[in-house]
mmCIF file of C-alpha atoms in Angstrom:
data_model
loop_
_atom_site.group_PDB
_atom_site.id
_atom_site.type_symbol
_atom_site.label_atom_id
_atom_site.label_comp_id
_atom_site.label_asym_id
_atom_site.label_seq_id
_atom_site.Cartn_x
_atom_site.Cartn_y
_atom_site.Cartn_z
ATOM 1 C CA MET R 1 12.358 21.569 15.454
ATOM 2 C CA PRO R 2 13.371 21.341 19.333
ATOM 3 C CA VAL R 3 12.963 18.786 21.039
ATOM 4 C CA GLU R 4 9.737 18.201 24.052
ATOM 5 C CA HIS R 5 12.864 16.538 26.185
ATOM 6 C CA ALA R 6 9.779 15.952 29.753
ATOM 7 C CA GLY R 7 7.732 14.318 26.361
ATOM 8 C CA LEU R 8 10.066 12.419 25.374
ATOM 9 C CA ALA R 9 10.857 10.122 28.811
ATOM 10 C CA ALA R 10 6.887 10.524 29.632
ATOM 11 C CA HIS R 11 6.438 8.273 25.711
ATOM 12 C CA ALA R 12 9.179 6.334 26.647
ATOM 13 C CA GLU R 13 7.593 5.631 29.997
ATOM 14 C CA VAL R 14 4.107 4.692 28.570
ATOM 15 C CA LEU R 15 5.516 2.673 26.078
ATOM 16 C CA ARG R 16 7.591 0.459 28.799
ATOM 17 C CA SER R 17 4.109 0.811 31.510
ATOM 18 C CA ASP R 18 2.565 -1.050 27.731
ATOM 19 C CA ALA R 19 5.394 -3.760 27.900
ATOM 20 C CA ARG R 20 5.006 -4.508 31.601
ATOM 21 C CA ALA R 21 1.053 -5.025 30.338
ATOM 22 C CA LEU R 22 1.889 -6.807 28.145
ATOM 23 C CA ALA R 23 4.309 -8.928 30.422
ATOM 24 C CA ALA R 24 1.642 -10.227 32.539
ATOM 25 C CA CYS R 25 -0.910 -10.800 29.708
ATOM 26 C CA ALA R 26 1.708 -13.430 28.404
ATOM 27 C CA GLU R 27 1.614 -14.640 32.166
ATOM 28 C CA ARG R 28 -1.956 -15.183 32.655
ATOM 29 C CA LEU R 29 -1.717 -16.625 29.163
ATOM 30 C CA ARG R 30 1.219 -18.907 30.258
ATOM 31 C CA GLU R 31 -0.755 -20.012 33.761
ATOM 32 C CA ILE R 32 -5.027 -20.275 31.766
ATOM 33 C CA GLY R 33 -2.601 -22.682 29.225
ATOM 34 C CA ALA R 34 -1.409 -24.868 31.707
ATOM 35 C CA ARG R 35 -4.456 -24.917 33.675
ATOM 36 C CA LEU R 36 -6.533 -26.201 30.840
ATOM 37 C CA GLU R 37 -3.584 -28.597 29.847
ATOM 38 C CA ALA R 38 -3.932 -30.424 33.389
ATOM 39 C CA ALA R 39 -7.311 -30.742 33.225
ATOM 40 C CA GLY R 40 -7.201 -32.156 29.567
ATOM 41 C CA VAL R 41 -9.764 -29.750 28.455
ATOM 42 C CA ALA R 42 -7.817 -28.344 25.650
ATOM 43 C CA PRO R 43 -8.383 -29.401 21.812
ATOM 44 C CA PRO R 44 -4.998 -28.744 20.020
ATOM 45 C CA TRP R 45 -6.325 -25.624 18.014
ATOM 46 C CA LEU R 46 -6.932 -23.873 21.541
ATOM 47 C CA ARG R 47 -3.192 -24.746 22.813
ATOM 48 C CA ALA R 48 -1.666 -23.551 19.840
ATOM 49 C CA SER R 49 -4.162 -20.428 20.017
ATOM 50 C CA VAL R 50 -3.067 -19.260 23.413
ATOM 51 C CA ASN R 51 0.944 -20.421 22.696
ATOM 52 C CA ALA R 52 0.711 -17.458 19.451
ATOM 53 C CA HIS R 53 -0.474 -15.439 21.918
ATOM 54 C CA VAL R 54 1.314 -15.724 24.332
ATOM 55 C CA ALA R 55 4.725 -15.260 21.572
ATOM 56 C CA ALA R 56 3.213 -12.293 20.216
ATOM 57 C CA CYS R 57 3.280 -11.016 23.667
ATOM 58 C CA VAL R 58 6.673 -11.556 24.420
ATOM 59 C CA GLU R 59 7.273 -10.248 21.350
ATOM 60 C CA ALA R 60 5.705 -7.531 21.771
ATOM 61 C CA VAL R 61 7.272 -6.518 24.993
ATOM 62 C CA THR R 62 10.498 -7.024 23.858
ATOM 63 C CA ASP R 63 9.833 -4.143 21.120
ATOM 64 C CA LEU R 64 8.542 -1.692 23.456
ATOM 65 C CA ASP R 65 11.355 -2.506 26.109
ATOM 66 C CA GLU R 66 13.464 -1.753 22.398
ATOM 67 C CA ALA R 67 12.021 1.991 21.792
ATOM 68 C CA ALA R 68 11.587 3.351 25.490
ATOM 69 C CA THR R 69 15.680 2.506 25.765
ATOM 70 C CA ARG R 70 15.598 3.891 22.494
ATOM 71 C CA LEU R 71 13.404 6.953 22.997
ATOM 72 C CA HIS R 72 15.357 8.259 26.081
ATOM 73 C CA ARG R 73 18.764 7.824 24.352
ATOM 74 C CA TYR R 74 17.159 10.091 22.345
ATOM 75 C CA ALA R 75 16.331 12.874 24.878
ATOM 76 C CA ALA R 76 19.504 12.424 26.335
ATOM 77 C CA ARG R 77 21.550 12.912 23.008
ATOM 78 C CA SER R 78 19.159 15.600 21.949
ATOM 79 C CA ARG R 79 19.775 17.740 25.273
ATOM 80 C CA PRO R 80 20.594 21.311 24.801
#
């Protein structure tokens, strides 16, 4: 079955775009957490929740970047 290189590259770029979006979300969550902390209005459970979401975003960014890199490599090796 032939590999559609343009399609693979496009999918890899979507993954990279998603990774950038999640990185931006993580940064916004960090800023929100810092503001809540500075204001002294964040209960411990909210800080824990924000931190858990930041960690999940960071992990997803890493996974998406790795998937995009691997997909680009696969497309490059599969060229006729």
